[in-house]
Short mmCIF file of C-alpha atoms in Angstrom, two decimals:
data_model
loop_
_atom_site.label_atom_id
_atom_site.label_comp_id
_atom_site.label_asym_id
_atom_site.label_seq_id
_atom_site.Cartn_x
_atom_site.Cartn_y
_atom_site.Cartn_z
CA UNK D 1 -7.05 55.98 -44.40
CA UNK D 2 -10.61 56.37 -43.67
CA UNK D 3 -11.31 52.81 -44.85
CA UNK D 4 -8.84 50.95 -42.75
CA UNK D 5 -9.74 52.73 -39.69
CA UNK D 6 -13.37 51.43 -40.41
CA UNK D 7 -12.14 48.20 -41.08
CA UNK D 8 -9.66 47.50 -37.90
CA UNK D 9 -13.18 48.87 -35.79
CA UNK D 10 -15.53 46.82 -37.46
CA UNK D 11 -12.59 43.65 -37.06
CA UNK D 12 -12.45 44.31 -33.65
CA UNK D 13 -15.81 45.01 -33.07
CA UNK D 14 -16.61 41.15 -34.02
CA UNK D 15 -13.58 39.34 -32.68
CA UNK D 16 -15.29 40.84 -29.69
CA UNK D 17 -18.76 39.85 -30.00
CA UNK D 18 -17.69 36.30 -31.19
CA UNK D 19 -15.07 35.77 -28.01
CA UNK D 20 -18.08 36.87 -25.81
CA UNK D 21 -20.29 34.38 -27.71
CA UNK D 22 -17.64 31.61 -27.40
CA UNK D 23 -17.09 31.96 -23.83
CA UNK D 24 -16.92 28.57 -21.65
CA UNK D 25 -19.95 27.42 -20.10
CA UNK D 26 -17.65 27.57 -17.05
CA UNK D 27 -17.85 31.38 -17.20
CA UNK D 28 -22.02 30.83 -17.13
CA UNK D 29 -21.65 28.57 -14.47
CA UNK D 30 -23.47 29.92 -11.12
CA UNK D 31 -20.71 28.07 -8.62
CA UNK D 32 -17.09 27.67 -8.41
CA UNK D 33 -14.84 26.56 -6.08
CA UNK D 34 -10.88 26.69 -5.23
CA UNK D 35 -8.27 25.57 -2.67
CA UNK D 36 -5.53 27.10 -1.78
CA UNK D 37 -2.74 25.25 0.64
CA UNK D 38 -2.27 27.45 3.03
CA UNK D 39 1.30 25.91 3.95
CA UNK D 40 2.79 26.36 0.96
CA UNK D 41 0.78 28.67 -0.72
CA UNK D 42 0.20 26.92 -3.46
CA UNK D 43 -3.30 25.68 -5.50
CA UNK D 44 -4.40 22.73 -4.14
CA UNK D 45 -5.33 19.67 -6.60
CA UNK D 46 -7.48 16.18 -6.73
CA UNK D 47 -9.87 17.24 -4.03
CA UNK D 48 -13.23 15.63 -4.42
CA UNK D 49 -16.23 18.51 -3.67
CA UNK D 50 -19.61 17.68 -3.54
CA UNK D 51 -22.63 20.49 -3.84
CA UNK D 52 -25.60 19.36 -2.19
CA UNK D 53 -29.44 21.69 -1.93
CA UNK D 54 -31.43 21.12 1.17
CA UNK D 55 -35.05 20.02 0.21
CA UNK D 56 -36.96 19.67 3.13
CA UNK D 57 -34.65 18.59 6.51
CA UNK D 58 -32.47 16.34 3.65
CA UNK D 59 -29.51 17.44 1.69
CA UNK D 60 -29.54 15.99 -1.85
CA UNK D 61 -26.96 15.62 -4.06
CA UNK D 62 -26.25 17.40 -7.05
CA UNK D 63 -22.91 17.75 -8.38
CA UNK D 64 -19.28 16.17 -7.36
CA UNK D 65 -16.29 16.98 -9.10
CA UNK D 66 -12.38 16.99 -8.16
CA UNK D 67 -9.92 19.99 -8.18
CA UNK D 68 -7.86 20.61 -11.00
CA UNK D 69 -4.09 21.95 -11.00
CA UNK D 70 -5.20 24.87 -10.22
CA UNK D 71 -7.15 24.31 -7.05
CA UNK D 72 -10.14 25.07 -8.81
CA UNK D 73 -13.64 23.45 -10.43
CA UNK D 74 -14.80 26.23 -12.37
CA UNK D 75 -18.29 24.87 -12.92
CA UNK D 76 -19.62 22.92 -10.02
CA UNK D 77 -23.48 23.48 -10.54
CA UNK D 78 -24.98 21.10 -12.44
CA UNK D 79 -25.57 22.38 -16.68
CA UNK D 80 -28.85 20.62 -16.64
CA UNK D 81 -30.32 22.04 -13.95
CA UNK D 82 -31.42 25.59 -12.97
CA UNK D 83 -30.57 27.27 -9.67
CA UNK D 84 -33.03 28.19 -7.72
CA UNK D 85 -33.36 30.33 -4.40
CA UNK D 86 -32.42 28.01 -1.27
CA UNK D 87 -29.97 26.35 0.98
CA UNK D 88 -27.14 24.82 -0.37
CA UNK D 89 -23.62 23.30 0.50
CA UNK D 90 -20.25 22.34 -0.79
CA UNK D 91 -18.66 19.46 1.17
CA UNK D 92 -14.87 19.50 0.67
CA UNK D 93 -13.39 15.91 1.09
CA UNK D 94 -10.10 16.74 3.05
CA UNK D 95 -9.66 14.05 4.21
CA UNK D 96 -9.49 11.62 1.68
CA UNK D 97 -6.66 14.02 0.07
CA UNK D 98 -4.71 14.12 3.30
CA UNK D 99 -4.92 10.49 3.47
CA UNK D 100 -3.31 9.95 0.03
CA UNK D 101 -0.73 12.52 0.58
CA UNK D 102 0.11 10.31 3.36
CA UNK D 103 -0.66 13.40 5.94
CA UNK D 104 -2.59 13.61 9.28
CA UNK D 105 -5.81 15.68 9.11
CA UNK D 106 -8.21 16.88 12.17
CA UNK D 107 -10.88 18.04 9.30
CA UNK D 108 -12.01 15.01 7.09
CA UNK D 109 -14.45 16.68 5.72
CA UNK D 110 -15.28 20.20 5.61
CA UNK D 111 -18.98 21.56 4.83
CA UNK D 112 -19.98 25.31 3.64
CA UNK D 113 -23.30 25.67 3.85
CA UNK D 114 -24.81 29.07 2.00
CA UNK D 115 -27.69 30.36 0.41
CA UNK D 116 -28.23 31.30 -3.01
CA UNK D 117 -30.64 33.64 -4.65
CA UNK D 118 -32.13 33.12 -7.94
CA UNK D 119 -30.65 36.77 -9.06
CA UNK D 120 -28.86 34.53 -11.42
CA UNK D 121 -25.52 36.08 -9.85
CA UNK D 122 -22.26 33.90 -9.55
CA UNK D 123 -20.92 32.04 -6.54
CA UNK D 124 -17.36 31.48 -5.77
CA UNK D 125 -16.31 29.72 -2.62
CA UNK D 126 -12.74 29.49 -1.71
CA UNK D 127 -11.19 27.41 0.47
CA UNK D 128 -7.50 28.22 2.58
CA UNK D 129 -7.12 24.85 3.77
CA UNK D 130 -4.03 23.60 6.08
CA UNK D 131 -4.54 19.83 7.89
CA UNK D 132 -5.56 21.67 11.19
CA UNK D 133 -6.86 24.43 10.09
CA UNK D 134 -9.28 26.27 7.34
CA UNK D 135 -11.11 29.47 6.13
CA UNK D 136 -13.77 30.25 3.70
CA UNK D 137 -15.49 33.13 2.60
CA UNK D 138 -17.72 34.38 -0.40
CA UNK D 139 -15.42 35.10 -3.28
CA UNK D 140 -15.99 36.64 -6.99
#
């Protein structure tokens, strides 16, 4: 009995360590995003986000992706690159959604500007988004 008590620990034990070794480099990722329609409550997909880092008075680019069924792009921040302490922004582009949704929008384009630390700690950055309307705030 002793033995397969020792065995289902030590099986365990490394199903555990390898899932933790195995995780997506999404999960590493220092920035996410997600949108959530706040008229229906539902995720909100195919909307492009761009991250840009001030250097200097300019904002550069550094990352774009789109919004998957979910709402969400769980890895915005670039793999190749390391973050560093500064300004930074996401630009959601609303309204090049609302326009292919065939719906009127007051907010083409909505920019969060933030600042990240080089803690190494994650960023999440939701978006409640209706066509006149929106709120953000720091999520986990």
């Amino acid at each position: 009995m002793k033995t397969s008590y020792a065995l289902i620990a030590t099986l365990l034990m490394t199903s555990g360590a390898s899932a933790i070794a195995a995780q997506p480099a999404a999960a590493k990722n220092p920035l996410s995003v997600h949108v959530l329609n706040l008229q229906t409550g539902q995720p909100t997909a195919g909307i492009e986000v761009e991250l840009d880092q001030k250097q200097q008075d300019n904002w550069v680019k550094l990352a774009s992706g789109v919004t998957d069924n979910n709402g969400r792009i769980s890895a915005l921040f670039p793999q190749d690159k390391t973050t560093s302490a500064g300004s930074y922004r996401v630009v959601f582009k609303t309204g090049d959604f609302y326009k292919k949704t065939n719906q009127k929008t007051f907010f083409p384009e909505i920019p969060v500007e933030f600042n990240m630390d080089a803690s190494g700690e994650h960023y999440h950055i939701p978006l409640l988004l209706s066509p006149f309307g929106y709120s953000t705030y720091r999520g986990n």
